[in-house]
mmCIF file of C-alpha atoms and ligand atoms in Angstrom:
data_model
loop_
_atom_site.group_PDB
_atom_site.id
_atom_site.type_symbol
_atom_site.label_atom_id
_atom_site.label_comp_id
_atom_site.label_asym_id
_atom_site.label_seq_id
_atom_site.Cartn_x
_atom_site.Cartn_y
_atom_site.Cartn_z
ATOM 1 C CA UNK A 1307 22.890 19.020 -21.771
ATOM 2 C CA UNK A 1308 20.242 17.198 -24.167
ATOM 3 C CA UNK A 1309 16.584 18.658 -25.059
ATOM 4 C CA UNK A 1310 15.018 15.518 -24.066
ATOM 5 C CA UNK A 1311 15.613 11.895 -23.010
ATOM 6 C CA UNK A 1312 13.963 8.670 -22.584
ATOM 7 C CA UNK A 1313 14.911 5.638 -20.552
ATOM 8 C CA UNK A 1314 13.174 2.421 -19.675
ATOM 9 C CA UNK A 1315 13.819 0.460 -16.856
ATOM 10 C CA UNK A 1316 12.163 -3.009 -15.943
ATOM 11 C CA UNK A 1317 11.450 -4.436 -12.426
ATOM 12 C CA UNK A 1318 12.998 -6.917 -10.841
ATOM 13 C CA UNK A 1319 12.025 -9.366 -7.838
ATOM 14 C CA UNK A 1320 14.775 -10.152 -5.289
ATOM 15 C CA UNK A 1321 14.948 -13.994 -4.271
ATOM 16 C CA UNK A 1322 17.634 -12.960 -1.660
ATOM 17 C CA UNK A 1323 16.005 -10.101 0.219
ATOM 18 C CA UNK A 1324 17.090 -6.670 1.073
ATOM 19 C CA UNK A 1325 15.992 -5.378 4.084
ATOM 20 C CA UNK A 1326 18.099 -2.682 6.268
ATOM 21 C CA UNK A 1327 20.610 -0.032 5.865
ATOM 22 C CA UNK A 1328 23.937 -0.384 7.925
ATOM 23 C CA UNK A 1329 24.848 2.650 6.333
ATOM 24 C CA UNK A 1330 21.750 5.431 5.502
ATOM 25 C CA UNK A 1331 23.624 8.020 4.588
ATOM 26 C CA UNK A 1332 25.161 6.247 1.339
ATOM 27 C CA UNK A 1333 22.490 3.247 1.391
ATOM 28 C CA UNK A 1334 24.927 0.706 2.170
ATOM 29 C CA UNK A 1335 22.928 -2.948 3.126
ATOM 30 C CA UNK A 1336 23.641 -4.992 5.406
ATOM 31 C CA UNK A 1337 23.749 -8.089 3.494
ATOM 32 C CA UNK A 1338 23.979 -8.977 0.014
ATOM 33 C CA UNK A 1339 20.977 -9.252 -2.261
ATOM 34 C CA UNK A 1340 19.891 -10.920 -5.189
ATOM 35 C CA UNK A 1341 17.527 -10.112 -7.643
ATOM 36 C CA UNK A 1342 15.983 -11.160 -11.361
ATOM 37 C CA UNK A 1343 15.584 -8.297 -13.667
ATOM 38 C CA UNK A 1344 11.797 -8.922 -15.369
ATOM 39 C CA UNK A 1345 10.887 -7.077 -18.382
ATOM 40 C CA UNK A 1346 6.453 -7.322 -19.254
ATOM 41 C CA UNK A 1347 6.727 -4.567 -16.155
ATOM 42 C CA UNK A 1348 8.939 -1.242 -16.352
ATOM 43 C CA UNK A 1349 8.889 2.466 -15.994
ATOM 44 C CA UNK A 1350 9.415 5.120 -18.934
ATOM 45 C CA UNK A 1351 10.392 8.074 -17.769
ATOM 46 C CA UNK A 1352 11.145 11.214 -19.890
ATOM 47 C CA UNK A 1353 13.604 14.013 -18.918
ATOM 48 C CA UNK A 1354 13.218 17.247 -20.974
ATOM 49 C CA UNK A 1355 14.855 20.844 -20.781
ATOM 50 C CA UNK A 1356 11.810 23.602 -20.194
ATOM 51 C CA UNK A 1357 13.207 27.105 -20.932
ATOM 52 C CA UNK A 1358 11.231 28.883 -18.023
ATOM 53 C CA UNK A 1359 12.737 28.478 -15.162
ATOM 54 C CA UNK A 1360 10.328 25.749 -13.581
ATOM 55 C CA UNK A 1361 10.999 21.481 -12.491
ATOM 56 C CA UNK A 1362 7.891 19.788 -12.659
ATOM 57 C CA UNK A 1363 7.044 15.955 -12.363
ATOM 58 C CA UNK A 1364 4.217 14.224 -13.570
ATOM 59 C CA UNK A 1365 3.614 10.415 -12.727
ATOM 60 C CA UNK A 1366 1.049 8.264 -14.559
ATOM 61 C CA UNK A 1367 -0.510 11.336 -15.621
ATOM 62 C CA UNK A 1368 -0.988 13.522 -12.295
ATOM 63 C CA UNK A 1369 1.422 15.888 -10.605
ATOM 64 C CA UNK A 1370 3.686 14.323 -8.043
ATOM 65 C CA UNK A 1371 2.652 15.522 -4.317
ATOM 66 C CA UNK A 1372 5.243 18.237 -2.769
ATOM 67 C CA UNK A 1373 7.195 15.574 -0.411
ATOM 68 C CA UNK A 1374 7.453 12.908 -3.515
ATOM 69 C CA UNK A 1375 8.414 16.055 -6.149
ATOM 70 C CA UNK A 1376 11.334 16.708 -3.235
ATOM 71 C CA UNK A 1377 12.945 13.650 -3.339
ATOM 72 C CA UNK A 1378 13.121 13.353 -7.047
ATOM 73 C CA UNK A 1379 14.534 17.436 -7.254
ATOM 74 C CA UNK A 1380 17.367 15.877 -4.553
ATOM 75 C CA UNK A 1381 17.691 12.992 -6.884
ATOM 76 C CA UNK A 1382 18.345 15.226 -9.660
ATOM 77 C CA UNK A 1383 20.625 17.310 -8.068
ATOM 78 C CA UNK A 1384 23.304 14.418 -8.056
ATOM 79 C CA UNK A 1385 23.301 14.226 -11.709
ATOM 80 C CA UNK A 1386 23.032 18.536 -12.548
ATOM 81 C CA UNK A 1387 25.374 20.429 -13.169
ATOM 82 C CA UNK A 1388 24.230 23.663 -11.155
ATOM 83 C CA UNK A 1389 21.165 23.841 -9.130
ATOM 84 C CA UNK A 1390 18.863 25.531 -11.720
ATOM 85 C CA UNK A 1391 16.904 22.690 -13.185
ATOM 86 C CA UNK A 1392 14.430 23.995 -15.892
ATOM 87 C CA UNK A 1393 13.446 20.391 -16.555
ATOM 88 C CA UNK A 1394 10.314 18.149 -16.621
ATOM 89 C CA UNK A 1395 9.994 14.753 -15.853
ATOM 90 C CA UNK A 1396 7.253 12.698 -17.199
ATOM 91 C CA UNK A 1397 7.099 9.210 -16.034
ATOM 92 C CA UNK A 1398 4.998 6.342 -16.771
ATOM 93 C CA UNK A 1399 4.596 2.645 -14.840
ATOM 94 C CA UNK A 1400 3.223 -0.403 -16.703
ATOM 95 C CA UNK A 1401 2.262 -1.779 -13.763
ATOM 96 C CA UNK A 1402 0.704 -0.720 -10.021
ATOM 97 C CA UNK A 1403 2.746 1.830 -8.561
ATOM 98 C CA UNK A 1404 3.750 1.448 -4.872
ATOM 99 C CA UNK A 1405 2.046 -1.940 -4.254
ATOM 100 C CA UNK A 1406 4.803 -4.249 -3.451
ATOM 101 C CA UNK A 1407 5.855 -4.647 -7.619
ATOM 102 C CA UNK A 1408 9.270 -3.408 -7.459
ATOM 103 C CA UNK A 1409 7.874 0.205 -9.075
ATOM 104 C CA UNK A 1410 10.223 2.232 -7.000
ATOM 105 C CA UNK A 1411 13.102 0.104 -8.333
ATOM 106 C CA UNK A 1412 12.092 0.482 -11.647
ATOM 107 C CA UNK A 1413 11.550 4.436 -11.301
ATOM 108 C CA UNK A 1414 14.907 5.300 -9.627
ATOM 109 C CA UNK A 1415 16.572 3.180 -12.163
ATOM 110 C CA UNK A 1416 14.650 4.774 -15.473
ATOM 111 C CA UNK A 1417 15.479 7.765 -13.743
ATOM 112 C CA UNK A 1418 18.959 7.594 -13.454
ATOM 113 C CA UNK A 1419 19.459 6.352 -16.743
ATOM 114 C CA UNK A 1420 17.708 8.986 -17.944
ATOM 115 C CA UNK A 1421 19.188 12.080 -16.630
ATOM 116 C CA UNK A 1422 22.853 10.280 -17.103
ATOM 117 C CA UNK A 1423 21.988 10.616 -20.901
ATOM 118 C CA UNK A 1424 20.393 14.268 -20.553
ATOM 119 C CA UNK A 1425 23.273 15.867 -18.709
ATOM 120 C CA UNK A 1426 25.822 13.638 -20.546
ATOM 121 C CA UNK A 1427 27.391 12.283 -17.141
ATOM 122 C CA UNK A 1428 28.910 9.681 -18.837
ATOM 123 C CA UNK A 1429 29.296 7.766 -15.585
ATOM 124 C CA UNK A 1430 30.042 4.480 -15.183
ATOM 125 C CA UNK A 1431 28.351 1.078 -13.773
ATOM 126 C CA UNK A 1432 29.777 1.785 -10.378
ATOM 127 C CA UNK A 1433 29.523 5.477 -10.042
ATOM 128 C CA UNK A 1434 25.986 5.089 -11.805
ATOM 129 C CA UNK A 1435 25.067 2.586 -8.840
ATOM 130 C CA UNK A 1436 26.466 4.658 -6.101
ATOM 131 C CA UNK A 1437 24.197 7.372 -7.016
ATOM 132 C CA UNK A 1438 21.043 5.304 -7.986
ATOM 133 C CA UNK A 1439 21.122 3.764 -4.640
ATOM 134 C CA UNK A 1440 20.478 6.852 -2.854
ATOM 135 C CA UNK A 1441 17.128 7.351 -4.967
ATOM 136 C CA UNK A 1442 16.127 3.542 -4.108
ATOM 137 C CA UNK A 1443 18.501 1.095 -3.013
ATOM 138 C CA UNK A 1444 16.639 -2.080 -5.130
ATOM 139 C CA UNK A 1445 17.124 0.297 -8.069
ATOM 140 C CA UNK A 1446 20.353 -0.544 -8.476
ATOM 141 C CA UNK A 1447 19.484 -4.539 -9.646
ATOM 142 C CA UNK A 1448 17.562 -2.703 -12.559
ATOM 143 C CA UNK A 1449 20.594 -1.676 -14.429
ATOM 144 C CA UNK A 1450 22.003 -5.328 -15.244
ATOM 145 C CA UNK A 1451 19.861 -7.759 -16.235
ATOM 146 C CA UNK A 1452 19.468 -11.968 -15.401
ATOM 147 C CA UNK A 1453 20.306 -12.951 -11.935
ATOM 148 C CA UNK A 1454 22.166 -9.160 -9.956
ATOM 149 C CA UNK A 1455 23.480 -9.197 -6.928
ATOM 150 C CA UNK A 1456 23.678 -5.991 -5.089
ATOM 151 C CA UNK A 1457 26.643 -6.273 -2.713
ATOM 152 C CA UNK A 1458 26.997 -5.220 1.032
ATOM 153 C CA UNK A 1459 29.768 -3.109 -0.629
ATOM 154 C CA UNK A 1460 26.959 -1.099 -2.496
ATOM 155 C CA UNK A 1461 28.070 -2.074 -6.146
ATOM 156 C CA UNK A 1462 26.246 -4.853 -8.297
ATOM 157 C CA UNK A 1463 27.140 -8.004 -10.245
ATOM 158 C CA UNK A 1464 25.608 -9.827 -12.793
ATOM 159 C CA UNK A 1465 25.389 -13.408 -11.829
ATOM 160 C CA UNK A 1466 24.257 -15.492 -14.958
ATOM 161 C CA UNK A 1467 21.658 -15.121 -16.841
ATOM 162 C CA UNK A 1468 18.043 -16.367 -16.517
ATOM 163 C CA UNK A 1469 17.395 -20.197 -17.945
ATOM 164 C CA UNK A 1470 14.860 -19.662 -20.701
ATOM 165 C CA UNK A 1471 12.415 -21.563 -19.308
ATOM 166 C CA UNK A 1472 11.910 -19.961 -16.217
ATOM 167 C CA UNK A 1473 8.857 -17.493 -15.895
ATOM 168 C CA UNK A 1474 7.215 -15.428 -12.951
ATOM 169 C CA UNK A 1475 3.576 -14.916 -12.379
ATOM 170 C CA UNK A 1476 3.209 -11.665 -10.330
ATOM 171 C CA UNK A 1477 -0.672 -12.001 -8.918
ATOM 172 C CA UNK A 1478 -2.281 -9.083 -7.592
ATOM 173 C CA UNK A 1479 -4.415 -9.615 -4.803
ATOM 174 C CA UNK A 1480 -4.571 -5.509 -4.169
ATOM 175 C CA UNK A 1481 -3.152 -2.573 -6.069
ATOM 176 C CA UNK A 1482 -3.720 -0.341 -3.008
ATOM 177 C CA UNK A 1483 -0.724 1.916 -2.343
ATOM 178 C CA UNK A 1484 1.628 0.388 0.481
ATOM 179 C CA UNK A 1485 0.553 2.117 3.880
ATOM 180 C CA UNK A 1486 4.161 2.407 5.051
ATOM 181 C CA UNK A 1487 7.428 3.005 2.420
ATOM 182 C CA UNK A 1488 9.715 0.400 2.369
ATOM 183 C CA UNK A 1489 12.507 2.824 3.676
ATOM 184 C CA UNK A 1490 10.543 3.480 6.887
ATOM 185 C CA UNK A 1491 10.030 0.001 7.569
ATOM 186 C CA UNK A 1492 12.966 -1.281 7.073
ATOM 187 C CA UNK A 1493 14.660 1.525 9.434
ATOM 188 C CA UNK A 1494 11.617 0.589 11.740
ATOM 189 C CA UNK A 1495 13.001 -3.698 11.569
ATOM 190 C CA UNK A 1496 16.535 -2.694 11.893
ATOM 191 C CA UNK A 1497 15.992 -0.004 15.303
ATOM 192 C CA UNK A 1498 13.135 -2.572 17.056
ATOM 193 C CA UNK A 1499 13.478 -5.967 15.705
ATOM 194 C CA UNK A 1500 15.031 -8.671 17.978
ATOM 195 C CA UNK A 1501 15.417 -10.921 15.296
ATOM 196 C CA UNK A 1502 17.183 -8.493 13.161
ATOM 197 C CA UNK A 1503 20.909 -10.356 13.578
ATOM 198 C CA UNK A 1504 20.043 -13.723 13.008
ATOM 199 C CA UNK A 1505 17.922 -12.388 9.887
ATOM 200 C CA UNK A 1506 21.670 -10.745 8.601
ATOM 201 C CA UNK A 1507 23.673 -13.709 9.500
ATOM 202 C CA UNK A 1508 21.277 -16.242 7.601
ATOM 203 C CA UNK A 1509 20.090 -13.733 4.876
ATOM 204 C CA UNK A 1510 24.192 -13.413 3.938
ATOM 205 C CA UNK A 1511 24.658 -17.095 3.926
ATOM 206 C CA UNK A 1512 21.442 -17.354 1.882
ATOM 207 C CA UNK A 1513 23.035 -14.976 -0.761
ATOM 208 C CA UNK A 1514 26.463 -17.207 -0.889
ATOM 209 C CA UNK A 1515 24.764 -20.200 -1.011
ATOM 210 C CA UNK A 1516 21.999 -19.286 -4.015
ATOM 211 C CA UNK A 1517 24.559 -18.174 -6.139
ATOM 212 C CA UNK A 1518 26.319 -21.104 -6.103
ATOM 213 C CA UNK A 1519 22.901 -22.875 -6.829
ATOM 214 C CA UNK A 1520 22.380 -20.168 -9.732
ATOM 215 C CA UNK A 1521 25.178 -21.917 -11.870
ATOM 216 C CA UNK A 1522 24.137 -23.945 -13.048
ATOM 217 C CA UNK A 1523 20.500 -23.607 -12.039
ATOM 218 C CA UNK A 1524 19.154 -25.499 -9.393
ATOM 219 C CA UNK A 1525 15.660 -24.943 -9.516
ATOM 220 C CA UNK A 1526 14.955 -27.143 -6.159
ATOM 221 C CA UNK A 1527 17.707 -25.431 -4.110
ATOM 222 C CA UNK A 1528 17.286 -21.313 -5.418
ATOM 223 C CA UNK A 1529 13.695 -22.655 -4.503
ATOM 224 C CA UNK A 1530 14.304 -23.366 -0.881
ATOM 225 C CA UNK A 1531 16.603 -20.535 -0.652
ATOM 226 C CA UNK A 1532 14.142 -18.046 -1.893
ATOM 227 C CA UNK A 1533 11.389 -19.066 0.455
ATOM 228 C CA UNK A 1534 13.868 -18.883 3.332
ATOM 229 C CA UNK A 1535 14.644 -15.079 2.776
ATOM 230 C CA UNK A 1536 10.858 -14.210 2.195
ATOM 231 C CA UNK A 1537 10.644 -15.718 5.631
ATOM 232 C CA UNK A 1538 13.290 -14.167 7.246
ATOM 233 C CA UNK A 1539 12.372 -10.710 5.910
ATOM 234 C CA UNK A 1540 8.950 -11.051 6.624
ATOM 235 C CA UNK A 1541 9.953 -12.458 10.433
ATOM 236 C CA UNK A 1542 11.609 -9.019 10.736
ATOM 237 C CA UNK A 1543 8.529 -7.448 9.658
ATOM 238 C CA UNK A 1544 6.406 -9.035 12.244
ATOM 239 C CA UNK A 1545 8.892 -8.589 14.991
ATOM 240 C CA UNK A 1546 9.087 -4.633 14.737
ATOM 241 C CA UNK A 1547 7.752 -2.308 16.915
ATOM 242 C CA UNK A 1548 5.567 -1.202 15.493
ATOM 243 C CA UNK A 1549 4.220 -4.472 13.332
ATOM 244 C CA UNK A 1550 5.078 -3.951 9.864
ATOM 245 C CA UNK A 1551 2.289 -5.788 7.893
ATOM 246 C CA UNK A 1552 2.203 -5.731 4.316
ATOM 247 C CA UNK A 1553 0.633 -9.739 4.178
ATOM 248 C CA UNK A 1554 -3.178 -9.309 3.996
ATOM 249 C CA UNK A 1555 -5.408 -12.241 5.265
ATOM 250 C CA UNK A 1556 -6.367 -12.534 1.984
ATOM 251 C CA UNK A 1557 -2.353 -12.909 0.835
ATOM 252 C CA UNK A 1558 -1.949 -15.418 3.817
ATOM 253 C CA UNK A 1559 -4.680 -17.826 2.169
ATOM 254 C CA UNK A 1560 -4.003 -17.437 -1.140
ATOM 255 C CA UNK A 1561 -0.302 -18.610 -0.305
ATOM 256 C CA UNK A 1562 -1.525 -21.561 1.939
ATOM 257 C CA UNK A 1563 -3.418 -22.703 -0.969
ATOM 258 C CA UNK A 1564 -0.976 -21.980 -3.469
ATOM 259 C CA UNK A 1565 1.726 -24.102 -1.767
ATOM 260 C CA UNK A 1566 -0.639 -27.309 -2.352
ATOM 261 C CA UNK A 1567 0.507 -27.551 -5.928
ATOM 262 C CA UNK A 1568 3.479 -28.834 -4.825
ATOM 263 C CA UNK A 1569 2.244 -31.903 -3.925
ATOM 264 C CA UNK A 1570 5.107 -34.529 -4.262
ATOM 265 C CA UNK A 1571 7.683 -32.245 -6.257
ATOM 266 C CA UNK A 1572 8.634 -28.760 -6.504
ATOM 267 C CA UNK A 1573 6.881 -27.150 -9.362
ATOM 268 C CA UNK A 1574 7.154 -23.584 -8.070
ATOM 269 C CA UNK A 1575 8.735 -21.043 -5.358
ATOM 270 C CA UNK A 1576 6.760 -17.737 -3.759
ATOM 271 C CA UNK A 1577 8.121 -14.858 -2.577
ATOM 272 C CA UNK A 1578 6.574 -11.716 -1.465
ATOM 273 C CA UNK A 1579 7.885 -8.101 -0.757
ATOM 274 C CA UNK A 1580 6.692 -5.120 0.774
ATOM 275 C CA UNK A 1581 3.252 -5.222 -0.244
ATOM 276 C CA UNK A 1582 0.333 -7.814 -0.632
ATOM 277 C CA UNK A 1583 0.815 -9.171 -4.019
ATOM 278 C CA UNK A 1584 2.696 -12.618 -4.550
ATOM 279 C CA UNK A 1585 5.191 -13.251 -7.272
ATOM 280 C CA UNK A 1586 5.544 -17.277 -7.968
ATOM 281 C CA UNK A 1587 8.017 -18.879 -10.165
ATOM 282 C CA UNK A 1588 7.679 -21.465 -11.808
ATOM 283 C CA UNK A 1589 8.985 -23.359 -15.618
ATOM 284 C CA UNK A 1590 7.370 -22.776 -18.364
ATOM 285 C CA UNK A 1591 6.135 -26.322 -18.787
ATOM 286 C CA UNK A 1592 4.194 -25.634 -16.099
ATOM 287 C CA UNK A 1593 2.938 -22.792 -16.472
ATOM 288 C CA UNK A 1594 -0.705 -23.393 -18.047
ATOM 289 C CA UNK A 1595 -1.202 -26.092 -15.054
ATOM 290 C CA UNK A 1596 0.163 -23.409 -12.729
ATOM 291 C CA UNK A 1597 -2.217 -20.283 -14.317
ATOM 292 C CA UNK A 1598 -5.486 -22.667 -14.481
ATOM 293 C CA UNK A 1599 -4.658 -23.571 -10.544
ATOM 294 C CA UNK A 1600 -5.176 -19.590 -9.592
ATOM 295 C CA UNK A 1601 -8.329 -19.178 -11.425
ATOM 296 C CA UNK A 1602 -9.222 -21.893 -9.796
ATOM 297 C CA UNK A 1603 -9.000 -20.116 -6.825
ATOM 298 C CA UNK A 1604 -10.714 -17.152 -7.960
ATOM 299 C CA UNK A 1605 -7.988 -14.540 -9.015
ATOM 300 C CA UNK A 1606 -8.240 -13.448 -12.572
ATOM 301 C CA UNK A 1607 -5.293 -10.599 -12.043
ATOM 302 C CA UNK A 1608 -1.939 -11.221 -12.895
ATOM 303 C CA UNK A 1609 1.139 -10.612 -15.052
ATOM 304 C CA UNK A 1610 3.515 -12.982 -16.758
ATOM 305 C CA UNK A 1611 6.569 -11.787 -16.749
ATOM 306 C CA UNK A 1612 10.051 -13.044 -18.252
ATOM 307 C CA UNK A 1613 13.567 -12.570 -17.794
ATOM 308 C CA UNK A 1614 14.782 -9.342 -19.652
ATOM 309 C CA UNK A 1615 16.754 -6.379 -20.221
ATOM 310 C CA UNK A 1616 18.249 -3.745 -18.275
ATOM 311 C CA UNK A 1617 17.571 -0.231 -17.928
ATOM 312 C CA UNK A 1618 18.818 1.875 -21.077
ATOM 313 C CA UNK A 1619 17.814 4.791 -22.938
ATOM 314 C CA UNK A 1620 15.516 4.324 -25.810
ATOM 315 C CA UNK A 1621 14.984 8.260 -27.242
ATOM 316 C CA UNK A 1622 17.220 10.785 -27.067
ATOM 317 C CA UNK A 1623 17.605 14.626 -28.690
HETATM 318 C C1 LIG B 34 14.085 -6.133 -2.107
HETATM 319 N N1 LIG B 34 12.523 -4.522 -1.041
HETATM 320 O O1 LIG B 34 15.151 -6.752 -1.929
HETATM 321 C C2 LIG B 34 13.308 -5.709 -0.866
HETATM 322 C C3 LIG B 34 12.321 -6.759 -0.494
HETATM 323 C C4 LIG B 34 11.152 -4.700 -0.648
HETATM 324 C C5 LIG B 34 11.106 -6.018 -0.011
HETATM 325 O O2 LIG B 34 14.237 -3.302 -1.688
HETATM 326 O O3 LIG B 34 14.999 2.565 1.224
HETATM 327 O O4 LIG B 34 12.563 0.915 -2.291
HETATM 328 O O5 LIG B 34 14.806 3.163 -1.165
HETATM 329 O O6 LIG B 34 16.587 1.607 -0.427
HETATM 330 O O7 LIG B 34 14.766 -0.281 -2.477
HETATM 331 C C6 LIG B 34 12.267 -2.092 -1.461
HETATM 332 O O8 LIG B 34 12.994 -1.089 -0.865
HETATM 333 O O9 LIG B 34 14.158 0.895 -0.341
HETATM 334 C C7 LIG B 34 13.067 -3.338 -1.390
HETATM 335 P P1 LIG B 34 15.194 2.107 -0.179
HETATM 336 P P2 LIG B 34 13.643 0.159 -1.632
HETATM 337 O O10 LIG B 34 13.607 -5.924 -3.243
#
């Protein structure tokens, strides 16, 4: 066992959605997803022996809440070797936590990647993944970077990597904390929602088809095929029972407006997750033109983000 350890672990933003567990127990999906690993936003997390016998978590600065501090003992438990775990875990987003930016992701991933290190596990991509997974499934996409695919077999793939001139503008229309975890709702979409199959049988072809558009990149077609997904996810969404609904009125106009700037050409694609902020991508040609259209419209809030690395350690004792 180390003293201490220090990962990072960046976002990423799926353009072929996951939504639904056909397995919960080992957080199997029902379809394939596809994500791209974005570095301006990322979690530090810090995992470090205490000699009295104590396990503690702080996040952003403030003790985690007794359910939260639960699930990340349980998480820690796959990776000890005993169930005494003196440790404490400090951890640190760059961004808005729980508000539909992919912080969970980042967390779990940071997390795993840490405690790997600090109880010298020594496991591999696909045992790494199996057990990441259980902490957050999108978590897994955070330990490759470019374009990951997280299979309907559990295990992920790097697809390519990123074109350099592609960039994502993540705007935040709220940073208020999700109302309803992504893992409730999605169990909520896959028990109630009628439109459930047709959203696996298209959402799988989806993820065959974009990665043959992701080499080489087809901008126009990953476009199309990333819209589609958000659609189908967020059809699932509206078809539980209860309504899941993460897409604030405010979200809704923002995207109706933002949709005008592709007037005669694709200059951009949207998607949006499980909370109201909208990620768009666009090419870095555009981007200025792209930027000076949302102030236009009165949001001032965002982040630029870029294709980067992967989840690694970065401090170690
Ligand atoms: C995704 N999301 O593909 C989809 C799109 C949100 C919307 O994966 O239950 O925190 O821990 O496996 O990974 C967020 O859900 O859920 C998510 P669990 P997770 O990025």
């Amino acid at each position: 066992m180390k003293q201490r350890v220090t990962a990072r672990a960046p976002i990423n933003i799926a353009l072929c959605k996951y939504w639904g567990k056909r397995d919960t127990k080992n957080i199997l999906p029902f379809t394939d997803s596809i994500s791209l690993t974005l570095q301006e936003l990322y979690t530090e997390t810090t995992v470090e022996y205490t000699p009295k016998s104590d396990f503690s978590v702080t996040m952003n600065g403030k003790e985690l809440n007794k359910k939260d501090r639960q699930k990340i003992y349980n998480f820690c438990l796959l990776f000890a070797h005993d169930d005494t775990l003196n440790i404490h875990i400090n951890t640190h987003n760059s961004g808005p936590t729980s508000a539909g930016l992919a912080s969970s992701a980042s967390g779990f991933s940071a997390l795993a990647v840490a405690l790997n290190e600090f109880y010298e596990r020594q496991y591999d991509i696909d045992e790494l993944t199996t057990i990441t997974r259980k902490g957050s499934g999108s978590a897994v996409r955070s330990l490759l970077s470019g374009f990951v695919k997280w299979q309907r077999n559990g295990l992920i793939q790097k697809i390519t990597d990123a074109p350099h001139d592609l960039v994502v503008i993540a705007v935040i229309i709220n940073d208020q904390v999700k109302s309803i975890s992504s893992r409730d709702a999605m169990k909520i979409g896959v028990e109630t929602s009628p439109f459930f199959r047709t959203f696996v049988e298209r959402n799988q072809e989806i993820a065959n088809e974009m990665t043959q558009a992701l080499t080489p990149f087809d901008f126009e077609r990953v476009g199309e095929l990333t819209e589609q997904s958000t659609a189908l996810m967020h059809n699932v969404m509206k078809t539980s029972d209860p309504v899941i609904d993460y897409v604030s009125a405010e979200s809704q106009a923002f995207l109706s407006a933002i949709k005008q700037f592709n007037n005669s050409k694709r200059k951009l694609f949207i998607t949006m997750d499980a909370g109201p902020n909208i990620k768009i991508f666009t090419r870095k040609k555009d981007l200025d033109s792209v930027i000076s259209y949302i102030n236009t419209l009165g949001y001032k809030e965002y982040h630029i983000l870029s294709p980067g690395d992967y989840a690694r350690v970065i401090d170690d004792e």
